Amino acid sequence: MKPEPQKVLGTMAGALAMLSPEIASAFGQQTSGLSAALAMVLAQEWDRAASRLVEENVRVTGLLERSRLVIRDELLHARIDGVVERIPAIDLRVSALQAENDELRRLLTDVHATVDGAEGAESELLNRLIWDELRESTRRRHLVAVR
Amino acid sequence: MKSELSAYLAKQLPSDDGVAISNLARIPGGASRETWLFDASWTESGAPQTAALVLRKDPPASLVESDRAVEYAFYSAFHGTEVPVPAMRWLESDSRDLGAPFFIMDRITVGETNVRNLSEPPYATSRPMIGRRMFEVLGAIHRFDWSSSEIAPVVAAPTCESAWGEQVGYWEEMVARNEISPQPIVRAAIRWLRRNPPPPAQRVSVIHGDYRVGNFLYSAEGIHGVLDWEMAHLGDPLEDFAWACHELWDRSLISKEQSIEVYEQASGLKVEADALHWWDVFTGVKAQGIWLTGAKSFDDGRSPELMLAYAAYMLTNATDEALLRSLGRGA
């Protein structure tokens, strides 16, 4: 779509910032300022959301595949099998990618709870790899506060 | 709301012929209770009277689910002590008068809460003094004998041994109830907290619950009022100290070492490094619980407060980053 949405959102944020001094109440000015800040946040996320989610879904699926060698709990193993053996749907809408991301990270959270603090070289390695991914996940989600 | 407020005050004040409300304005800030400033004027036995007041009204949903009667009790207990707080006037649990439960208190008319202004030139020389006062007041809060105050009947007290576990349990429940998407980092932090319990509390104290720059009125002369007691409870004082120093909102008015020195002297307690580290990790978990509660309120449509959405976008990831650092897993 042209003009690009992030440009439109950025312009909206500028317009709100310009209007702010004309708003009489402090609460109104805060609402206007927050609206502008949120528009800038959405502008950042608009461009990268699909890329971020695709990258993360691939990485977390890889970790879950690896975890099949470590996880002994039958129920958890079955949940992991159900996810990694599923033929991926080709739906690149952000909402679909987010739903997949939620399912994968829910499972990753449960896998992490099992290996976090567990003894054994394989569990310790998987634990370290999961922590690496969690650190990377915050880098992917990092937003710059624009004032 | 002006007419409803006027009608309510006319019932409460010994006015000859009603109460006039002026300068009614909602103030910006947190996304828990709505806060409104206003002036009231009336005639009492022929003599004109005025009062500068603050209304705290419950919203439909908020960042923090808390009991206004408890908040009212904490304010009342500290009034007249060395911890400066506004004087309480009326507490109403009924929604009939203003459409929601509320309380009204006197307004402290000196000082400001603005966080950014503290970094500006007018405060360059007084910043260290304000920083010291911040931790002196915190020490006074933790030294306060709550057992014979308005607080005791309305708040359950933990023991020195149970304080940490009760707080972890509460915030673990809040995360579970409110997470819109999975939270692997805060879940890992909760596991760490449970596996590595802190030493027992040195005493069970009043915990403000959100004591930090931005929640007290300050001027170049010092601190004039501690506000926002909606998360107050009883517990381990180090919870408050760690919260006040956390990287998410620390403004480094004085160094960490100076903060500890001032606080230890004011409170009579010791700040042990391991215990402080534990409560620093806990601060991240609690903060995440707060942002997630607000995000769910916004997402469910229970609250239109944009602050909740902003906190969800900006602060949940920043808190995850802080948690990783505090667990030694940061970049």
Tab-separated table of C-alpha atoms in Angstrom:
chain	number	residue	atom	x	y	z
A	1	MET	CA	0.000	0.000	0.000
A	2	LYS	CA	1.333	3.438	-0.881
A	3	PRO	CA	1.964	5.767	0.811
A	4	GLU	CA	3.465	3.259	3.218
A	5	PRO	CA	1.500	2.800	6.414
A	6	GLN	CA	4.454	3.626	8.640
A	7	LYS	CA	4.727	6.980	6.866
A	8	VAL	CA	1.040	7.661	7.441
A	9	LEU	CA	1.326	6.678	11.090
A	10	GLY	CA	4.374	8.888	11.502
A	11	THR	CA	2.500	11.828	10.004
A	12	MET	CA	-0.472	11.167	12.274
A	13	ALA	CA	1.889	11.206	15.248
A	14	GLY	CA	3.310	14.537	14.108
A	15	ALA	CA	-0.184	15.989	13.679
A	16	LEU	CA	-1.182	14.921	17.178
A	17	ALA	CA	1.996	16.392	18.611
A	18	MET	CA	1.273	19.658	16.806
A	19	LEU	CA	-2.284	19.754	18.190
A	20	SER	CA	-1.244	18.981	21.748
A	21	PRO	CA	-0.448	22.585	22.875
A	22	GLU	CA	-3.935	23.615	21.708
A	23	ILE	CA	-5.618	21.130	24.032
A	24	ALA	CA	-6.727	22.826	27.223
A	25	SER	CA	-6.606	20.042	29.793
A	26	ALA	CA	-3.539	18.172	31.026
A	27	PHE	CA	-5.454	14.900	30.647
A	28	GLY	CA	-6.324	15.771	27.048
A	29	GLN	CA	-2.690	16.581	26.324
A	30	GLN	CA	-1.609	13.257	27.791
A	31	THR	CA	-4.189	11.408	25.680
A	32	SER	CA	-2.971	13.202	22.567
A	33	GLY	CA	0.656	12.505	23.449
A	34	LEU	CA	-0.030	8.821	24.103
A	35	SER	CA	-1.895	8.544	20.800
A	36	ALA	CA	1.112	10.008	19.004
A	37	ALA	CA	3.527	7.696	20.802
A	38	LEU	CA	1.379	4.644	20.033
A	39	ALA	CA	1.186	5.630	16.357
A	40	MET	CA	5.001	5.687	16.226
A	41	VAL	CA	5.179	2.303	17.963
A	42	LEU	CA	2.716	0.837	15.476
A	43	ALA	CA	4.745	2.324	12.610
A	44	GLN	CA	7.802	0.381	13.839
A	45	GLU	CA	5.862	-2.832	14.276
A	46	TRP	CA	3.921	-2.613	10.974
A	47	ASP	CA	7.006	-3.136	8.835
A	48	ARG	CA	8.686	-5.846	10.836
A	49	ALA	CA	5.825	-7.855	12.402
A	50	ALA	CA	5.587	-10.576	9.755
A	51	SER	CA	9.346	-10.946	9.435
A	52	ARG	CA	9.788	-11.093	13.215
A	53	LEU	CA	7.106	-13.727	13.635
A	54	VAL	CA	8.286	-15.910	10.743
A	55	GLU	CA	11.873	-15.854	12.016
A	56	GLU	CA	10.801	-16.636	15.555
A	57	ASN	CA	8.379	-19.381	14.581
A	58	VAL	CA	11.111	-21.118	12.577
A	59	ARG	CA	13.616	-20.857	15.430
A	60	VAL	CA	11.217	-22.045	18.123
A	61	THR	CA	10.071	-24.952	15.943
A	62	GLY	CA	13.744	-25.913	15.582
A	63	LEU	CA	14.185	-25.878	19.343
A	64	LEU	CA	11.079	-27.990	19.812
A	65	GLU	CA	12.350	-30.514	17.269
A	66	ARG	CA	15.602	-30.708	19.222
A	67	SER	CA	13.716	-31.099	22.484
A	68	ARG	CA	12.167	-34.378	21.245
A	69	LEU	CA	15.535	-35.996	22.002
A	70	VAL	CA	15.458	-34.747	25.585
A	71	ILE	CA	11.863	-34.693	26.795
A	72	ARG	CA	10.740	-37.928	28.426
A	73	ASP	CA	7.278	-36.841	29.572
A	74	GLU	CA	4.824	-38.612	27.222
A	75	LEU	CA	2.134	-35.959	27.200
A	76	LEU	CA	4.609	-33.158	26.539
A	77	HIS	CA	6.325	-35.259	23.883
A	78	ALA	CA	3.000	-35.844	22.147
A	79	ARG	CA	2.262	-32.109	22.153
A	80	ILE	CA	5.678	-31.407	20.632
A	81	ASP	CA	5.187	-34.112	17.974
A	82	GLY	CA	1.799	-32.664	17.103
A	83	VAL	CA	3.311	-29.263	16.419
A	84	VAL	CA	6.573	-30.106	14.627
A	85	GLU	CA	5.022	-32.782	12.401
A	86	ARG	CA	2.190	-30.512	11.297
A	87	ILE	CA	2.425	-29.346	7.689
A	88	PRO	CA	2.805	-25.581	8.003
A	89	ALA	CA	-0.128	-23.579	6.668
A	90	ILE	CA	0.780	-20.858	4.200
A	91	ASP	CA	-0.976	-17.967	5.849
A	92	LEU	CA	1.258	-14.935	6.263
A	93	ARG	CA	-1.318	-12.675	7.850
A	94	VAL	CA	0.109	-11.311	11.070
A	95	SER	CA	-2.862	-12.665	13.033
A	96	ALA	CA	-2.210	-16.206	11.727
A	97	LEU	CA	1.538	-15.947	12.369
A	98	GLN	CA	0.811	-14.613	15.876
A	99	ALA	CA	-1.528	-17.511	16.660
A	100	GLU	CA	1.191	-19.952	15.563
A	101	ASN	CA	3.743	-18.012	17.620
A	102	ASP	CA	1.541	-18.203	20.714
A	103	GLU	CA	1.166	-21.982	20.329
A	104	LEU	CA	4.884	-22.499	19.796
A	105	ARG	CA	5.961	-20.275	22.685
A	106	ARG	CA	3.411	-21.858	25.017
A	107	LEU	CA	4.969	-25.210	24.269
A	108	LEU	CA	8.484	-23.784	24.553
A	109	THR	CA	7.593	-22.407	28.005
A	110	ASP	CA	6.557	-25.884	29.151
A	111	VAL	CA	9.665	-27.497	27.641
A	112	HIS	CA	11.848	-24.886	29.332
A	113	ALA	CA	10.200	-25.595	32.690
A	114	THR	CA	11.227	-29.244	32.256
A	115	VAL	CA	14.881	-28.721	31.318
A	116	ASP	CA	15.580	-25.554	33.348
A	117	GLY	CA	17.732	-26.764	36.233
A	118	ALA	CA	17.626	-30.413	35.084
A	119	GLU	CA	20.854	-32.377	35.134
A	120	GLY	CA	22.439	-34.008	32.129
A	121	ALA	CA	24.393	-32.646	29.204
A	122	GLU	CA	21.482	-32.714	26.761
A	123	SER	CA	19.101	-30.911	29.126
A	124	GLU	CA	21.733	-28.330	29.987
A	125	LEU	CA	22.484	-27.670	26.329
A	126	LEU	CA	18.805	-27.338	25.457
A	127	ASN	CA	18.317	-25.051	28.432
A	128	ARG	CA	21.154	-22.825	27.206
A	129	LEU	CA	19.755	-22.752	23.679
A	130	ILE	CA	16.326	-21.788	24.975
A	131	TRP	CA	17.801	-18.945	27.019
A	132	ASP	CA	19.635	-17.782	23.882
A	133	GLU	CA	16.338	-17.752	21.987
A	134	LEU	CA	14.555	-15.882	24.775
A	135	ARG	CA	17.275	-13.250	24.701
A	136	GLU	CA	16.936	-12.983	20.923
A	137	SER	CA	13.167	-12.721	21.263
A	138	THR	CA	13.560	-9.523	23.270
A	139	ARG	CA	15.882	-8.108	20.619
A	140	ARG	CA	13.252	-8.838	17.946
A	141	ARG	CA	10.563	-7.121	20.035
A	142	HIS	CA	12.628	-4.108	21.018
A	143	LEU	CA	10.817	-0.858	20.278
A	144	VAL	CA	12.316	2.613	20.299
A	145	ALA	CA	10.377	5.146	22.365
A	146	VAL	CA	9.969	8.149	20.098
A	147	ARG	CA	9.159	11.475	21.768
B	1	MET	CA	-19.893	14.754	37.203
B	2	LYS	CA	-19.676	18.297	38.550
B	3	SER	CA	-23.295	18.420	39.687
B	4	GLU	CA	-23.146	14.946	41.232
B	5	LEU	CA	-19.967	15.878	43.086
B	6	SER	CA	-21.530	19.114	44.303
B	7	ALA	CA	-24.591	17.218	45.536
B	8	TYR	CA	-22.412	14.694	47.367
B	9	LEU	CA	-20.324	17.368	49.090
B	10	ALA	CA	-23.461	19.258	50.096
B	11	LYS	CA	-24.408	16.165	52.117
B	12	GLN	CA	-20.988	15.933	53.739
B	13	LEU	CA	-20.183	19.558	54.540
B	14	PRO	CA	-22.093	21.816	56.959
B	15	SER	CA	-22.899	24.267	54.158
B	16	ASP	CA	-25.593	26.893	54.465
B	17	ASP	CA	-26.762	26.512	50.868
B	18	GLY	CA	-24.867	23.927	48.845
B	19	VAL	CA	-21.301	23.506	47.617
B	20	ALA	CA	-19.822	24.985	44.440
B	21	ILE	CA	-17.238	22.967	42.500
B	22	SER	CA	-14.630	24.719	40.353
B	23	ASN	CA	-11.481	23.810	38.395
B	24	LEU	CA	-12.573	20.177	38.101
B	25	ALA	CA	-9.956	18.444	35.973
B	26	ARG	CA	-8.786	14.886	35.533
B	27	ILE	CA	-5.050	14.654	35.870
B	28	PRO	CA	-2.868	12.499	33.655
B	29	GLY	CA	-0.806	9.732	35.095
B	30	GLY	CA	-1.291	6.103	35.997
B	31	ALA	CA	-4.012	3.901	34.650
B	32	SER	CA	-5.496	2.570	37.866
B	33	ARG	CA	-7.953	4.840	39.669
B	34	GLU	CA	-9.147	8.032	37.973
B	35	THR	CA	-7.742	11.062	39.758
B	36	TRP	CA	-9.560	14.399	39.629
B	37	LEU	CA	-8.509	17.715	41.188
B	38	PHE	CA	-11.091	20.295	42.150
B	39	ASP	CA	-11.838	23.172	44.479
B	40	ALA	CA	-14.912	23.330	46.676
B	41	SER	CA	-16.415	26.473	48.134
B	42	TRP	CA	-19.363	26.902	50.463
B	43	THR	CA	-20.704	29.093	53.220
B	44	GLU	CA	-20.755	27.810	56.771
B	45	SER	CA	-22.722	29.795	59.313
B	46	GLY	CA	-22.285	32.781	57.055
B	47	ALA	CA	-18.491	32.429	56.732
B	48	PRO	CA	-17.021	31.544	53.301
B	49	GLN	CA	-15.043	28.274	53.208
B	50	THR	CA	-12.863	26.686	50.532
B	51	ALA	CA	-11.016	23.415	50.172
B	52	ALA	CA	-8.575	22.069	47.591
B	53	LEU	CA	-9.520	18.415	47.124
B	54	VAL	CA	-8.683	15.264	45.170
B	55	LEU	CA	-11.183	12.644	44.038
B	56	ARG	CA	-9.955	9.079	43.426
B	57	LYS	CA	-12.619	7.137	41.537
B	58	ASP	CA	-12.592	3.471	40.519
B	59	PRO	CA	-12.472	2.828	36.761
B	60	PRO	CA	-14.220	-0.145	35.112
B	61	ALA	CA	-10.867	-1.936	34.919
B	62	SER	CA	-7.288	-0.926	35.485
B	63	LEU	CA	-3.640	-1.819	35.676
B	64	VAL	CA	-4.121	-2.774	39.307
B	65	GLU	CA	-7.046	-4.495	40.945
B	66	SER	CA	-7.073	-3.148	44.472
B	67	ASP	CA	-9.451	-2.215	47.275
B	68	ARG	CA	-9.965	1.506	47.784
B	69	ALA	CA	-10.860	0.984	51.463
B	70	VAL	CA	-7.427	-0.525	51.999
B	71	GLU	CA	-5.758	2.354	50.164
B	72	TYR	CA	-7.777	4.776	52.299
B	73	ALA	CA	-6.643	3.009	55.484
B	74	PHE	CA	-2.971	3.341	54.559
B	75	TYR	CA	-3.293	7.045	53.848
B	76	SER	CA	-5.228	7.563	57.110
B	77	ALA	CA	-2.702	5.639	59.168
B	78	PHE	CA	0.243	7.743	58.039
B	79	HIS	CA	-1.440	11.136	58.289
B	80	GLY	CA	0.218	13.198	61.007
B	81	THR	CA	3.367	11.016	61.056
B	82	GLU	CA	6.803	11.749	59.602
B	83	VAL	CA	5.593	10.203	56.327
B	84	PRO	CA	3.845	13.058	54.521
B	85	VAL	CA	0.491	12.050	52.992
B	86	PRO	CA	-2.711	13.925	52.171
B	87	ALA	CA	-5.476	13.987	54.776
B	88	MET	CA	-8.413	11.725	53.959
B	89	ARG	CA	-11.953	13.102	53.924
B	90	TRP	CA	-14.563	10.553	52.770
B	91	LEU	CA	-14.641	6.968	51.544
B	92	GLU	CA	-17.636	5.669	49.576
B	93	SER	CA	-17.995	2.036	48.542
B	94	ASP	CA	-21.363	2.782	46.967
B	95	SER	CA	-21.628	3.737	43.280
B	96	ARG	CA	-24.818	5.727	43.723
B	97	ASP	CA	-23.269	9.174	44.115
B	98	LEU	CA	-20.681	9.276	41.344
B	99	GLY	CA	-21.267	6.106	39.314
B	100	ALA	CA	-18.370	4.246	40.946
B	101	PRO	CA	-16.840	3.838	44.399
B	102	PHE	CA	-14.442	6.609	45.347
B	103	PHE	CA	-12.672	8.509	48.069
B	104	ILE	CA	-11.889	12.192	48.513
B	105	MET	CA	-8.848	13.649	50.189
B	106	ASP	CA	-7.281	17.028	50.789
B	107	ARG	CA	-4.930	18.182	48.081
B	108	ILE	CA	-1.301	18.923	48.912
B	109	THR	CA	-0.776	22.148	47.018
B	110	VAL	CA	3.006	22.304	47.058
B	111	GLY	CA	5.357	20.266	44.883
B	112	GLU	CA	5.122	18.256	41.677
B	113	THR	CA	5.495	14.609	40.662
B	114	ASN	CA	6.892	15.076	37.159
B	115	VAL	CA	9.736	12.616	36.656
B	116	ARG	CA	11.487	14.466	33.844
B	117	ASN	CA	11.573	17.808	35.631
B	118	LEU	CA	13.866	16.324	38.268
B	119	SER	CA	16.570	16.207	35.599
B	120	GLU	CA	16.113	19.867	34.703
B	121	PRO	CA	18.380	22.693	35.902
B	122	PRO	CA	16.127	24.064	38.677
B	123	TYR	CA	16.699	20.813	40.542
B	124	ALA	CA	20.388	20.365	39.790
B	125	THR	CA	21.503	21.283	43.311
B	126	SER	CA	18.560	19.798	45.181
B	127	ARG	CA	18.472	16.399	43.420
B	128	PRO	CA	20.824	14.731	45.924
B	129	MET	CA	18.790	16.092	48.844
B	130	ILE	CA	15.561	14.819	47.294
B	131	GLY	CA	17.248	11.466	46.710
B	132	ARG	CA	18.271	11.208	50.349
B	133	ARG	CA	14.820	12.267	51.530
B	134	MET	CA	13.280	9.644	49.261
B	135	PHE	CA	15.051	6.886	51.164
B	136	GLU	CA	14.625	8.522	54.574
B	137	VAL	CA	10.861	8.592	54.010
B	138	LEU	CA	10.948	4.973	52.833
B	139	GLY	CA	12.782	4.032	56.020
B	140	ALA	CA	10.113	5.830	58.033
B	141	ILE	CA	7.370	3.897	56.217
B	142	HIS	CA	9.085	0.629	57.112
B	143	ARG	CA	9.684	1.646	60.734
B	144	PHE	CA	6.018	2.538	61.248
B	145	ASP	CA	4.133	0.482	63.840
B	146	TRP	CA	1.126	-0.606	61.770
B	147	SER	CA	-0.171	-3.085	64.322
B	148	SER	CA	-2.117	-0.463	66.275
B	149	SER	CA	-3.240	1.583	63.271
B	150	GLU	CA	-6.172	1.620	60.844
B	151	ILE	CA	-4.189	-0.811	58.709
B	152	ALA	CA	-4.306	-3.834	61.004
B	153	PRO	CA	-8.056	-4.609	60.707
B	154	VAL	CA	-8.155	-4.401	56.898
B	155	VAL	CA	-4.942	-6.051	55.740
B	156	ALA	CA	-3.790	-9.639	56.281
B	157	ALA	CA	-0.273	-9.808	57.692
B	158	PRO	CA	2.222	-12.417	56.496
B	159	THR	CA	4.954	-13.743	58.750
B	160	CYS	CA	8.610	-12.886	58.243
B	161	GLU	CA	9.020	-16.354	56.709
B	162	SER	CA	5.929	-16.345	54.490
B	163	ALA	CA	6.158	-12.799	53.092
B	164	TRP	CA	8.172	-13.657	49.969
B	165	GLY	CA	6.114	-16.716	49.053
B	166	GLU	CA	2.795	-14.911	49.379
B	167	GLN	CA	3.954	-12.197	47.012
B	168	VAL	CA	5.349	-14.640	44.457
B	169	GLY	CA	2.109	-16.632	44.603
B	170	TYR	CA	-0.005	-13.533	44.106
B	171	TRP	CA	1.910	-12.276	41.085
B	172	GLU	CA	2.244	-15.736	39.568
B	173	GLU	CA	-1.557	-15.907	39.691
B	174	MET	CA	-1.862	-12.446	38.111
B	175	VAL	CA	0.461	-13.461	35.256
B	176	ALA	CA	-1.461	-16.702	34.684
B	177	ARG	CA	-4.819	-14.961	34.748
B	178	ASN	CA	-3.892	-12.068	32.511
B	179	GLU	CA	-1.303	-13.163	29.956
B	180	ILE	CA	-2.701	-12.653	26.464
B	181	SER	CA	0.282	-14.460	24.945
B	182	PRO	CA	2.836	-16.842	26.519
B	183	GLN	CA	5.409	-15.320	28.867
B	184	PRO	CA	8.399	-17.685	28.963
B	185	ILE	CA	10.817	-15.205	30.537
B	186	VAL	CA	8.671	-14.199	33.505
B	187	ARG	CA	7.752	-17.876	33.999
B	188	ALA	CA	11.448	-18.721	34.165
B	189	ALA	CA	11.972	-15.865	36.628
B	190	ILE	CA	9.204	-17.217	38.861
B	191	ARG	CA	10.874	-20.639	38.837
B	192	TRP	CA	14.155	-18.991	39.844
B	193	LEU	CA	12.458	-17.075	42.687
B	194	ARG	CA	10.959	-20.274	44.086
B	195	ARG	CA	14.174	-22.266	43.766
B	196	ASN	CA	16.254	-19.560	45.461
B	197	PRO	CA	14.140	-18.138	48.313
B	198	PRO	CA	15.411	-15.035	50.086
B	199	PRO	CA	16.181	-14.918	53.799
B	200	PRO	CA	13.145	-14.242	56.023
B	201	ALA	CA	12.067	-10.610	56.305
B	202	GLN	CA	13.816	-8.717	59.100
B	203	ARG	CA	10.382	-7.422	60.028
B	204	VAL	CA	6.870	-7.313	58.578
B	205	SER	CA	6.380	-3.711	57.532
B	206	VAL	CA	3.997	-1.549	55.593
B	207	ILE	CA	4.934	-1.912	51.932
B	208	HIS	CA	3.928	1.034	49.761
B	209	GLY	CA	4.008	-1.229	46.724
B	210	ASP	CA	4.907	1.390	44.117
B	211	TYR	CA	7.412	3.641	45.861
B	212	ARG	CA	9.506	5.406	43.214
B	213	VAL	CA	10.221	8.721	41.574
B	214	GLY	CA	6.899	9.821	40.127
B	215	ASN	CA	4.842	8.809	43.154
B	216	PHE	CA	5.806	11.549	45.557
B	217	LEU	CA	5.396	15.328	45.452
B	218	TYR	CA	8.736	17.079	45.584
B	219	SER	CA	10.133	20.575	45.412
B	220	ALA	CA	13.541	22.119	45.959
B	221	GLU	CA	12.619	22.025	49.650
B	222	GLY	CA	12.088	18.267	49.847
B	223	ILE	CA	9.267	15.722	49.719
B	224	HIS	CA	5.768	16.942	50.524
B	225	GLY	CA	3.528	13.930	49.992
B	226	VAL	CA	3.749	10.231	49.177
B	227	LEU	CA	0.968	9.256	46.759
B	228	ASP	CA	-0.515	6.217	45.006
B	229	TRP	CA	-0.893	3.738	47.860
B	230	GLU	CA	-3.210	1.465	45.863
B	231	MET	CA	-0.779	-1.465	45.950
B	232	ALA	CA	0.094	-1.058	49.627
B	233	HIS	CA	0.188	-4.206	51.737
B	234	LEU	CA	2.247	-5.749	54.541
B	235	GLY	CA	5.430	-7.634	53.813
B	236	ASP	CA	9.219	-7.632	53.535
B	237	PRO	CA	10.579	-4.058	53.427
B	238	LEU	CA	13.227	-5.026	50.887
B	239	GLU	CA	10.401	-5.439	48.369
B	240	ASP	CA	9.907	-1.660	48.455
B	241	PHE	CA	13.625	-0.852	48.496
B	242	ALA	CA	14.338	-3.022	45.452
B	243	TRP	CA	11.328	-1.544	43.653
B	244	ALA	CA	12.463	2.023	44.345
B	245	CYS	CA	15.920	1.273	42.902
B	246	HIS	CA	14.864	-0.781	39.872
B	247	GLU	CA	16.424	0.103	36.536
B	248	LEU	CA	13.008	0.459	34.849
B	249	TRP	CA	12.365	3.764	36.653
B	250	ASP	CA	15.458	4.602	38.690
B	251	ARG	CA	16.508	8.202	38.163
B	252	SER	CA	19.746	7.800	40.149
B	253	LEU	CA	19.177	10.867	42.293
B	254	ILE	CA	21.916	9.446	44.509
B	255	SER	CA	24.164	6.405	44.052
B	256	LYS	CA	22.994	2.916	44.973
B	257	GLU	CA	25.529	2.841	47.819
B	258	GLN	CA	24.206	6.139	49.182
B	259	SER	CA	20.619	4.874	48.872
B	260	ILE	CA	21.512	1.834	50.935
B	261	GLU	CA	23.343	3.891	53.554
B	262	VAL	CA	20.494	6.381	53.963
B	263	TYR	CA	17.833	3.677	53.995
B	264	GLU	CA	19.670	1.485	56.519
B	265	GLN	CA	20.044	4.414	58.875
B	266	ALA	CA	16.412	5.481	58.476
B	267	SER	CA	14.870	2.018	58.729
B	268	GLY	CA	17.192	0.273	61.166
B	269	LEU	CA	17.391	-2.637	58.696
B	270	LYS	CA	20.292	-4.162	56.754
B	271	VAL	CA	20.250	-4.429	52.975
B	272	GLU	CA	21.976	-7.757	52.247
B	273	ALA	CA	23.193	-8.105	48.646
B	274	ASP	CA	21.688	-11.565	48.002
B	275	ALA	CA	18.320	-10.585	49.424
B	276	LEU	CA	18.328	-7.355	47.399
B	277	HIS	CA	19.105	-9.306	44.235
B	278	TRP	CA	16.169	-11.640	44.902
B	279	TRP	CA	13.784	-8.730	45.354
B	280	ASP	CA	15.203	-7.103	42.222
B	281	VAL	CA	14.200	-10.196	40.223
B	282	PHE	CA	10.836	-10.157	42.015
B	283	THR	CA	10.372	-6.510	40.974
B	284	GLY	CA	10.575	-7.586	37.332
B	285	VAL	CA	7.975	-10.321	37.884
B	286	LYS	CA	5.609	-7.955	39.684
B	287	ALA	CA	6.049	-5.242	37.071
B	288	GLN	CA	5.279	-7.742	34.316
B	289	GLY	CA	2.169	-8.825	36.224
B	290	ILE	CA	1.040	-5.199	36.330
B	291	TRP	CA	1.572	-4.557	32.599
B	292	LEU	CA	-0.154	-7.846	31.694
B	293	THR	CA	-3.175	-7.036	33.873
B	294	GLY	CA	-3.559	-3.691	32.148
B	295	ALA	CA	-3.040	-5.179	28.694
B	296	LYS	CA	-5.801	-7.731	29.283
B	297	SER	CA	-8.157	-4.996	30.488
B	298	PHE	CA	-7.530	-3.058	27.275
B	299	ASP	CA	-7.682	-6.144	25.069
B	300	ASP	CA	-10.969	-7.321	26.626
B	301	GLY	CA	-12.510	-3.902	26.044
B	302	ARG	CA	-12.979	-3.313	29.774
B	303	SER	CA	-10.823	-0.208	29.657
B	304	PRO	CA	-10.091	2.280	26.836
B	305	GLU	CA	-7.105	3.792	28.663
B	306	LEU	CA	-4.339	4.253	26.102
B	307	MET	CA	-1.757	4.123	28.886
B	308	LEU	CA	-2.521	0.406	29.265
B	309	ALA	CA	-1.768	-0.254	25.602
B	310	TYR	CA	1.381	1.886	25.752
B	311	ALA	CA	2.629	0.026	28.813
B	312	ALA	CA	1.920	-3.297	27.105
B	313	TYR	CA	3.896	-2.325	23.992
B	314	MET	CA	6.813	-0.515	25.602
B	315	LEU	CA	7.187	-2.003	29.034
B	316	THR	CA	6.570	-5.747	28.727
B	317	ASN	CA	9.617	-6.237	26.501
B	318	ALA	CA	11.703	-3.757	28.503
B	319	THR	CA	10.786	-5.713	31.642
B	320	ASP	CA	11.727	-8.995	29.973
B	321	GLU	CA	15.090	-7.458	29.064
B	322	ALA	CA	15.553	-6.318	32.688
B	323	LEU	CA	14.591	-9.780	33.966
B	324	LEU	CA	17.165	-11.403	31.704
B	325	ARG	CA	19.844	-9.061	33.054
B	326	SER	CA	18.875	-9.664	36.664
B	327	LEU	CA	18.998	-13.439	36.085
B	328	GLY	CA	22.427	-13.167	34.500
B	329	ARG	CA	21.000	-14.083	31.095
B	330	GLY	CA	21.176	-10.677	29.456
B	331	ALA	CA	23.120	-9.657	26.367
